[in-house]
Amino acid sequence: MKIAVLPGDGIGKEIVAEAVKVLGVLDLKLETETALVGGAAYEAHGHPLPDSTLQLAKASDAILFGAVGDWKYDKLERALRPEQAILGLRRELGLFANLRPAICHAPLVGASSLKPELIAGLDLLIIRELTGDIYFGQPRGRRTATDGHFPGADEAFDTMRYSRPEIERIAHVAFQAARKRGKKVTSVDKANVLETFQFWKDVVTEVGAQYPDVALDHMYVDNAAMQLVRAPKKFDVVVTGNMFGDILSDEAAMLTGSIGMLPSASLNASNQGLYEPSHGSAPDIAGQGIANPLATIMSAAMMLRFSLNQAEAADRIEAAVGKVLEQGLRTADIHSEGTTRVGTREMGDAVVKALRG
Ligand code: NAD
């Protein structure tokens, strides 16, 4: 089992080091190789995703990714900015399924901006299609309008489109994930207005017929945005397109309180995956040793479960994280009165200790 370790920029290096440390005590035959990505790769090789890094990623079973980006690169031309590395990896590896669990750990119930009773026990999984939709649809651009409300005016346009195979494969990911959980899929669309999403709804319904053991319902995206803060525990697996998923997954992330707690996985058709925390490189706290490594550690657990077929080891890591939280250990982002504040390294050490003990 080969893992490409791509720490990236900012806190990426600090948090990935803790996840690698945790993987190291598991007694699994894991081969890891580290490479530069993002701003760090731009500094060394003049490109955020050098060919050597891409080849390593392609040759690995999974990628453990930290985060990329720093404000200092904002003036670079778009193709050389650190964030292009992640888009390049998604494209080159065909990572079409983005899985983002939003789990409320009992000891952190007070960290959410929602009332505790709404989120205690929350465990939902958002599955976002990652390579299609209006973000990638062609044609797109700027031109002079020849029709519409203002013919002759400058205008910009994008194209929303989904093909049947694109919808089918993400729907299968959702139904199969639901089978291992609460056996319920909510497909989020805007079928009342958009042709693309009427088609989405039709195809998801067809795929759903192959999974009679999984309940399927459909919800318009505006209602889904509302229900996620009104009654989030009603959801099990939510599947949706790229743009709606982008927005809803961040909304779901905040249900749990801190972005420092949220892992994610991006998978391709052969279950090769890129695993990363949902947050960015946090340049404001980089180098201070205070970043929360738990999202990255739990991303490593997802990697064991989805790409490396080591569900038991994944369970062990997640249980160890739960134990550390129960012990009252907290990094600054989740710290509250009566708990013990620790740094990045101490948090990683505590997870290792919980795993060993
Ligand atoms: P961010 O997620 O990096 O930070 C937002 C806030 O959350 C900051 O206050 C930060 O200190 C805090 N935070 C984030 N992760 C934390 C952790 N593990 N522990 C404690 N606190 C944490 O988002 P941003 O500030 O908007 O972006 C910073 C850089 O990251 C930008 O260059 C952006 O483009 C990049 N970015 C990268 C990714 C990625 O690599 N996939 C994703 C999002 C943003």
Short mmCIF file of C-alpha atoms and ligand atoms in Angstrom, two decimals:
data_model
loop_
_atom_site.label_atom_id
_atom_site.label_comp_id
_atom_site.label_asym_id
_atom_site.label_seq_id
_atom_site.Cartn_x
_atom_site.Cartn_y
_atom_site.Cartn_z
CA MET A 1 0.00 0.00 0.00
CA LYS A 2 1.68 3.11 -1.22
CA ILE A 3 0.74 6.56 0.00
CA ALA A 4 1.86 9.82 -1.59
CA VAL A 5 2.26 12.36 1.21
CA LEU A 6 1.78 15.93 -0.03
CA PRO A 7 1.91 18.33 2.94
CA GLY A 8 1.75 21.56 0.89
CA ASP A 9 1.83 24.98 2.51
CA GLY A 10 1.09 26.76 5.77
CA ILE A 11 -0.22 24.44 8.48
CA GLY A 12 -0.23 21.60 5.91
CA LYS A 13 3.23 20.45 6.98
CA GLU A 14 2.37 20.52 10.69
CA ILE A 15 -0.91 18.61 10.48
CA VAL A 16 0.22 16.03 7.93
CA ALA A 17 3.21 15.18 10.15
CA GLU A 18 0.77 14.23 12.91
CA ALA A 19 -1.35 12.08 10.59
CA VAL A 20 1.76 10.25 9.35
CA LYS A 21 2.81 9.70 12.97
CA VAL A 22 -0.61 8.16 13.72
CA LEU A 23 -0.46 5.90 10.64
CA GLY A 24 2.99 4.77 11.78
CA VAL A 25 1.74 3.05 14.93
CA LEU A 26 -0.89 0.94 13.19
CA ASP A 27 1.17 -2.10 12.33
CA LEU A 28 0.23 -1.94 8.65
CA LYS A 29 2.59 -2.31 5.71
CA LEU A 30 2.36 1.27 4.45
CA GLU A 31 4.96 2.76 2.17
CA THR A 32 5.00 6.55 2.21
CA GLU A 33 6.77 8.97 -0.10
CA THR A 34 6.65 12.73 0.40
CA ALA A 35 6.65 15.37 -2.36
CA LEU A 36 6.18 19.11 -2.73
CA VAL A 37 2.89 20.61 -3.85
CA GLY A 38 1.31 24.07 -3.99
CA GLY A 39 3.34 27.15 -3.10
CA ALA A 40 6.21 25.01 -1.76
CA ALA A 41 6.47 23.28 -5.16
CA TYR A 42 6.22 26.60 -6.99
CA GLU A 43 9.17 27.93 -4.96
CA ALA A 44 11.30 24.86 -5.69
CA HIS A 45 10.22 23.92 -9.24
CA GLY A 46 8.32 26.92 -10.62
CA HIS A 47 5.00 24.99 -10.75
CA PRO A 48 2.42 24.12 -8.07
CA LEU A 49 2.03 20.57 -9.40
CA PRO A 50 5.41 19.46 -10.79
CA ASP A 51 5.42 16.40 -13.00
CA SER A 52 7.37 14.41 -10.38
CA THR A 53 4.62 15.05 -7.81
CA LEU A 54 1.89 14.16 -10.29
CA GLN A 55 3.65 10.91 -11.26
CA LEU A 56 4.06 9.97 -7.59
CA ALA A 57 0.34 10.64 -7.02
CA LYS A 58 -0.62 8.53 -10.02
CA ALA A 59 1.59 5.65 -8.91
CA SER A 60 0.16 5.60 -5.36
CA ASP A 61 -2.94 3.91 -3.95
CA ALA A 62 -3.85 7.06 -2.08
CA ILE A 63 -2.72 10.63 -1.49
CA LEU A 64 -2.59 12.21 1.93
CA PHE A 65 -2.82 15.94 1.28
CA GLY A 66 -2.38 18.83 3.71
CA ALA A 67 -3.41 22.17 2.24
CA VAL A 68 -2.09 24.65 -0.29
CA GLY A 69 -2.11 28.41 -0.64
CA ASP A 70 -0.84 31.61 0.82
CA TRP A 71 -1.88 35.20 0.27
CA LYS A 72 1.59 35.95 -1.09
CA TYR A 73 0.81 33.95 -4.25
CA ASP A 74 -2.40 35.86 -5.03
CA LYS A 75 -0.65 38.01 -7.64
CA LEU A 76 0.68 35.06 -9.64
CA GLU A 77 -1.03 34.23 -12.92
CA ARG A 78 -3.89 31.80 -12.23
CA ALA A 79 -2.18 28.71 -13.72
CA LEU A 80 0.73 29.03 -11.28
CA ARG A 81 -1.24 29.63 -8.09
CA PRO A 82 -0.99 26.92 -5.41
CA GLU A 83 -4.72 26.06 -5.60
CA GLN A 84 -4.21 24.88 -9.20
CA ALA A 85 -2.39 21.85 -7.80
CA ILE A 86 -5.55 20.46 -6.27
CA LEU A 87 -7.58 21.12 -9.42
CA GLY A 88 -4.83 19.44 -11.48
CA LEU A 89 -4.82 16.36 -9.24
CA ARG A 90 -8.62 16.08 -9.42
CA ARG A 91 -8.51 16.34 -13.19
CA GLU A 92 -5.50 14.05 -13.80
CA LEU A 93 -6.69 11.33 -11.44
CA GLY A 94 -10.38 11.61 -12.37
CA LEU A 95 -11.41 12.25 -8.76
CA PHE A 96 -15.13 12.73 -9.36
CA ALA A 97 -16.61 11.88 -5.95
CA ASN A 98 -16.05 14.17 -3.00
CA LEU A 99 -17.10 12.69 0.33
CA ARG A 100 -17.44 14.97 3.32
CA PRO A 101 -18.76 13.54 6.53
CA ALA A 102 -20.15 15.97 9.09
CA ILE A 103 -20.05 14.25 12.45
CA CYS A 104 -20.73 15.91 15.75
CA HIS A 105 -18.48 14.40 18.41
CA ALA A 106 -20.43 14.36 21.69
CA PRO A 107 -17.83 16.34 23.71
CA LEU A 108 -17.91 19.13 21.08
CA VAL A 109 -21.66 19.57 20.98
CA GLY A 110 -21.30 23.07 22.46
CA ALA A 111 -18.93 24.20 19.67
CA SER A 112 -21.69 24.40 17.06
CA SER A 113 -23.64 27.56 16.44
CA LEU A 114 -26.82 25.42 16.44
CA LYS A 115 -28.66 24.31 19.58
CA PRO A 116 -27.11 21.15 21.08
CA GLU A 117 -30.32 19.13 20.68
CA LEU A 118 -30.27 19.76 16.91
CA ILE A 119 -26.79 18.39 16.39
CA ALA A 120 -26.10 15.90 19.22
CA GLY A 121 -25.47 12.60 17.44
CA LEU A 122 -25.26 14.20 14.00
CA ASP A 123 -23.65 11.91 11.42
CA LEU A 124 -24.28 12.84 7.80
CA LEU A 125 -22.28 12.37 4.64
CA ILE A 126 -22.35 14.85 1.77
CA ILE A 127 -21.32 13.43 -1.59
CA ARG A 128 -20.51 16.14 -4.10
CA GLU A 129 -19.86 15.47 -7.79
CA LEU A 130 -16.51 17.09 -8.39
CA THR A 131 -15.60 17.16 -12.07
CA GLY A 132 -18.71 18.35 -13.94
CA ASP A 133 -21.54 20.88 -13.74
CA ILE A 134 -21.32 24.60 -14.39
CA TYR A 135 -17.75 24.71 -12.99
CA PHE A 136 -16.38 22.83 -15.99
CA GLY A 137 -19.11 23.02 -18.65
CA GLN A 138 -18.14 24.50 -22.01
CA PRO A 139 -18.71 26.93 -23.62
CA ARG A 140 -17.97 29.69 -21.14
CA GLY A 141 -16.58 33.16 -21.51
CA ARG A 142 -17.33 36.79 -22.20
CA ARG A 143 -18.89 38.23 -25.34
CA THR A 144 -21.28 40.83 -26.64
CA ALA A 145 -24.90 39.81 -26.16
CA THR A 146 -26.90 39.28 -29.34
CA ASP A 147 -30.19 38.60 -27.52
CA GLY A 148 -31.57 38.64 -23.96
CA HIS A 149 -32.61 41.75 -22.07
CA PHE A 150 -29.73 43.92 -23.28
CA PRO A 151 -28.58 43.04 -26.83
CA GLY A 152 -25.24 44.68 -27.60
CA ALA A 153 -24.15 44.75 -23.94
CA ASP A 154 -21.06 42.95 -22.58
CA GLU A 155 -22.02 39.68 -20.93
CA ALA A 156 -20.45 36.60 -19.31
CA PHE A 157 -21.79 33.06 -19.44
CA ASP A 158 -21.13 29.54 -18.14
CA THR A 159 -22.69 26.24 -19.15
CA MET A 160 -24.39 23.86 -16.74
CA ARG A 161 -24.30 20.32 -18.09
CA TYR A 162 -24.24 16.72 -16.86
CA SER A 163 -24.06 13.55 -18.91
CA ARG A 164 -25.84 10.34 -17.95
CA PRO A 165 -22.60 8.44 -17.03
CA GLU A 166 -21.45 11.31 -14.82
CA ILE A 167 -24.70 11.22 -12.86
CA GLU A 168 -24.87 7.43 -12.77
CA ARG A 169 -21.40 6.97 -11.28
CA ILE A 170 -21.88 9.54 -8.49
CA ALA A 171 -25.31 8.08 -7.72
CA HIS A 172 -23.75 4.62 -7.36
CA VAL A 173 -21.18 6.03 -4.92
CA ALA A 174 -24.02 7.52 -2.87
CA PHE A 175 -26.18 4.39 -2.79
CA GLN A 176 -23.23 2.17 -1.95
CA ALA A 177 -22.14 4.52 0.85
CA ALA A 178 -25.71 4.60 2.19
CA ARG A 179 -25.76 0.80 2.30
CA LYS A 180 -22.93 0.93 4.83
CA ARG A 181 -24.72 3.59 6.92
CA GLY A 182 -28.33 4.62 7.48
CA LYS A 183 -29.63 3.32 4.10
CA LYS A 184 -31.08 6.66 3.03
CA VAL A 185 -30.07 8.92 0.12
CA THR A 186 -31.33 12.47 -0.39
CA SER A 187 -30.61 13.72 -3.90
CA VAL A 188 -30.48 17.51 -4.02
CA ASP A 189 -31.42 19.27 -7.26
CA LYS A 190 -33.19 22.28 -8.74
CA ALA A 191 -35.39 20.23 -11.05
CA ASN A 192 -38.21 22.78 -10.85
CA VAL A 193 -36.11 25.33 -12.77
CA LEU A 194 -33.11 23.66 -14.42
CA GLU A 195 -33.22 21.13 -17.26
CA THR A 196 -29.85 19.74 -16.13
CA PHE A 197 -31.24 18.93 -12.71
CA GLN A 198 -34.50 17.44 -13.96
CA PHE A 199 -32.22 15.04 -15.88
CA TRP A 200 -30.13 14.56 -12.72
CA LYS A 201 -33.27 13.65 -10.77
CA ASP A 202 -34.46 11.20 -13.45
CA VAL A 203 -31.10 9.42 -13.65
CA VAL A 204 -30.65 9.21 -9.86
CA THR A 205 -34.15 7.71 -9.64
CA GLU A 206 -33.24 5.10 -12.26
CA VAL A 207 -30.03 4.17 -10.43
CA GLY A 208 -31.95 4.08 -7.16
CA ALA A 209 -34.14 1.28 -8.54
CA GLN A 210 -31.03 -0.94 -8.38
CA TYR A 211 -30.82 -0.35 -4.61
CA PRO A 212 -34.24 -1.35 -3.25
CA ASP A 213 -32.77 -1.58 0.26
CA VAL A 214 -31.87 2.14 0.24
CA ALA A 215 -34.58 4.81 0.61
CA LEU A 216 -34.33 7.68 -1.86
CA ASP A 217 -35.88 11.08 -1.61
CA HIS A 218 -35.36 14.29 -3.61
CA MET A 219 -35.06 17.82 -2.31
CA TYR A 220 -34.66 21.20 -3.99
CA VAL A 221 -31.39 22.86 -3.10
CA ASP A 222 -33.00 25.89 -1.48
CA ASN A 223 -35.00 23.64 0.82
CA ALA A 224 -31.91 21.51 1.52
CA ALA A 225 -29.99 24.62 2.62
CA MET A 226 -32.83 25.34 5.04
CA GLN A 227 -33.29 21.77 6.32
CA LEU A 228 -29.55 21.43 7.00
CA VAL A 229 -29.84 24.04 9.74
CA ARG A 230 -33.41 23.20 10.75
CA ALA A 231 -33.19 19.42 11.19
CA PRO A 232 -29.77 18.16 10.05
CA LYS A 233 -30.17 14.80 11.75
CA LYS A 234 -32.88 13.84 9.24
CA PHE A 235 -30.17 13.38 6.59
CA ASP A 236 -28.02 10.31 6.10
CA VAL A 237 -26.31 10.55 2.68
CA VAL A 238 -26.82 13.68 0.58
CA VAL A 239 -25.77 13.50 -3.07
CA THR A 240 -25.64 16.52 -5.32
CA GLY A 241 -23.88 18.28 -8.18
CA ASN A 242 -20.66 20.23 -8.07
CA MET A 243 -21.96 23.73 -7.40
CA PHE A 244 -24.75 22.86 -4.95
CA GLY A 245 -22.35 20.47 -3.20
CA ASP A 246 -19.71 23.15 -2.89
CA ILE A 247 -22.12 25.36 -0.98
CA LEU A 248 -23.99 22.72 1.05
CA SER A 249 -20.84 20.92 2.18
CA ASP A 250 -19.48 24.12 3.72
CA GLU A 251 -22.82 24.72 5.39
CA ALA A 252 -22.81 21.19 6.78
CA ALA A 253 -19.21 21.68 7.90
CA MET A 254 -20.19 24.52 10.19
CA LEU A 255 -22.86 22.40 11.88
CA THR A 256 -20.10 20.64 13.73
CA GLY A 257 -18.41 23.75 15.07
CA SER A 258 -14.86 23.80 13.77
CA ILE A 259 -13.44 23.41 10.32
CA GLY A 260 -10.41 21.87 12.06
CA MET A 261 -12.45 18.70 12.68
CA LEU A 262 -13.62 17.90 9.15
CA PRO A 263 -12.00 15.27 6.94
CA SER A 264 -12.71 14.69 3.26
CA ALA A 265 -12.07 12.18 0.52
CA SER A 266 -12.07 12.56 -3.26
CA LEU A 267 -12.30 9.25 -5.10
CA ASN A 268 -12.01 8.03 -8.66
CA ALA A 269 -13.59 5.02 -10.34
CA SER A 270 -10.91 2.64 -9.04
CA ASN A 271 -11.18 3.94 -5.45
CA GLN A 272 -7.86 5.66 -5.65
CA GLY A 273 -8.33 8.75 -3.54
CA LEU A 274 -7.04 12.06 -2.31
CA TYR A 275 -7.62 12.63 1.39
CA GLU A 276 -7.41 16.08 2.94
CA PRO A 277 -8.87 18.20 5.70
CA SER A 278 -11.73 20.42 4.53
CA HIS A 279 -9.90 23.55 5.64
CA GLY A 280 -7.13 25.50 3.90
CA SER A 281 -3.53 26.28 4.78
CA ALA A 282 -4.46 28.80 7.51
CA PRO A 283 -1.51 31.16 6.91
CA ASP A 284 -2.66 33.20 9.92
CA ILE A 285 -1.60 30.45 12.35
CA ALA A 286 1.06 28.60 10.31
CA GLY A 287 4.30 27.82 12.12
CA GLN A 288 2.82 28.42 15.58
CA GLY A 289 2.18 24.77 16.40
CA ILE A 290 -1.45 25.44 17.33
CA ALA A 291 -3.37 24.06 14.31
CA ASN A 292 -5.85 21.26 14.90
CA PRO A 293 -4.52 18.07 13.26
CA LEU A 294 -7.70 16.02 13.84
CA ALA A 295 -9.31 16.70 10.43
CA THR A 296 -6.15 15.40 8.77
CA ILE A 297 -5.88 12.42 11.13
CA MET A 298 -9.50 11.53 10.36
CA SER A 299 -8.81 12.02 6.63
CA ALA A 300 -6.10 9.36 7.06
CA ALA A 301 -8.77 7.13 8.64
CA MET A 302 -11.01 7.70 5.59
CA MET A 303 -8.04 6.78 3.40
CA LEU A 304 -7.67 3.46 5.20
CA ARG A 305 -11.39 2.77 4.83
CA PHE A 306 -12.04 3.82 1.22
CA SER A 307 -8.76 3.30 -0.67
CA LEU A 308 -6.77 0.81 1.36
CA ASN A 309 -9.51 -1.55 2.55
CA GLN A 310 -8.47 -1.30 6.20
CA ALA A 311 -11.81 -0.51 7.84
CA GLU A 312 -10.73 -1.88 11.20
CA ALA A 313 -7.69 0.39 11.36
CA ALA A 314 -9.92 3.33 10.35
CA ASP A 315 -12.31 2.51 13.20
CA ARG A 316 -9.39 2.39 15.62
CA ILE A 317 -8.20 5.88 14.62
CA GLU A 318 -11.69 7.34 14.89
CA ALA A 319 -12.18 5.74 18.30
CA ALA A 320 -8.81 7.14 19.44
CA VAL A 321 -9.86 10.64 18.33
CA GLY A 322 -13.12 10.23 20.25
CA LYS A 323 -11.19 9.17 23.34
CA VAL A 324 -8.83 12.14 23.19
CA LEU A 325 -11.80 14.51 22.96
CA GLU A 326 -13.46 12.78 25.91
CA GLN A 327 -10.26 13.31 27.88
CA GLY A 328 -10.86 17.03 27.40
CA LEU A 329 -7.87 17.76 25.15
CA ARG A 330 -8.52 20.64 22.75
CA THR A 331 -6.55 22.69 20.26
CA ALA A 332 -7.20 26.44 20.28
CA ASP A 333 -9.99 26.31 17.65
CA ILE A 334 -12.18 23.99 19.75
CA HIS A 335 -11.03 25.04 23.20
CA SER A 336 -13.63 26.01 25.79
CA GLU A 337 -13.64 26.58 29.52
CA GLY A 338 -12.88 23.49 31.57
CA THR A 339 -10.91 21.74 28.82
CA THR A 340 -7.16 21.38 28.39
CA ARG A 341 -5.55 23.40 25.64
CA VAL A 342 -2.89 21.55 23.64
CA GLY A 343 -0.81 22.24 20.52
CA THR A 344 -0.69 20.36 17.23
CA ARG A 345 2.02 17.95 18.29
CA GLU A 346 0.53 17.18 21.71
CA MET A 347 -2.80 16.42 20.03
CA GLY A 348 -1.09 13.99 17.63
CA ASP A 349 0.80 12.40 20.53
CA ALA A 350 -2.44 11.98 22.46
CA VAL A 351 -4.07 10.16 19.53
CA VAL A 352 -1.01 7.89 19.26
CA LYS A 353 -1.20 7.18 23.01
CA ALA A 354 -4.94 6.41 22.78
CA LEU A 355 -4.23 4.03 19.89
CA ARG A 356 -1.51 2.24 21.81
CA GLY A 357 -3.45 2.05 25.05
P1 NAD B 1 -8.54 28.41 5.90
O1 NAD B 1 -9.41 27.20 5.98
O2 NAD B 1 -7.10 28.17 5.65
O3 NAD B 1 -8.67 29.23 7.27
C1 NAD B 1 -9.91 29.79 7.74
C2 NAD B 1 -9.82 30.03 9.25
O4 NAD B 1 -9.88 28.76 9.91
C3 NAD B 1 -8.52 30.68 9.69
O5 NAD B 1 -8.78 31.56 10.75
C4 NAD B 1 -7.67 29.53 10.17
O6 NAD B 1 -6.73 29.89 11.17
C5 NAD B 1 -8.71 28.56 10.71
N1 NAD B 1 -8.30 27.17 10.56
C6 NAD B 1 -8.26 26.46 9.38
N2 NAD B 1 -7.80 25.23 9.63
C7 NAD B 1 -7.54 25.14 10.94
C8 NAD B 1 -7.04 24.12 11.80
N3 NAD B 1 -6.69 22.90 11.34
N4 NAD B 1 -6.88 24.38 13.11
C9 NAD B 1 -7.22 25.58 13.60
N5 NAD B 1 -7.72 26.58 12.86
C10 NAD B 1 -7.87 26.38 11.55
O7 NAD B 1 -9.17 29.35 4.80
P2 NAD B 1 -8.65 30.75 4.22
O8 NAD B 1 -8.02 31.54 5.32
O9 NAD B 1 -9.80 31.30 3.49
O10 NAD B 1 -7.56 30.34 3.16
C11 NAD B 1 -6.15 30.29 3.43
C12 NAD B 1 -5.42 29.73 2.22
O11 NAD B 1 -5.83 28.37 2.05
C13 NAD B 1 -5.78 30.44 0.91
O12 NAD B 1 -4.59 30.57 0.15
C14 NAD B 1 -6.77 29.49 0.25
O13 NAD B 1 -6.75 29.61 -1.14
C15 NAD B 1 -6.24 28.17 0.70
N6 NAD B 1 -7.22 27.06 0.69
C16 NAD B 1 -6.74 25.84 0.32
C17 NAD B 1 -7.56 24.73 0.35
C18 NAD B 1 -6.98 23.40 -0.04
O14 NAD B 1 -5.76 23.23 0.02
N7 NAD B 1 -7.78 22.40 -0.40
C19 NAD B 1 -8.90 24.86 0.74
C20 NAD B 1 -9.36 26.12 1.16
C21 NAD B 1 -8.50 27.22 1.14
#
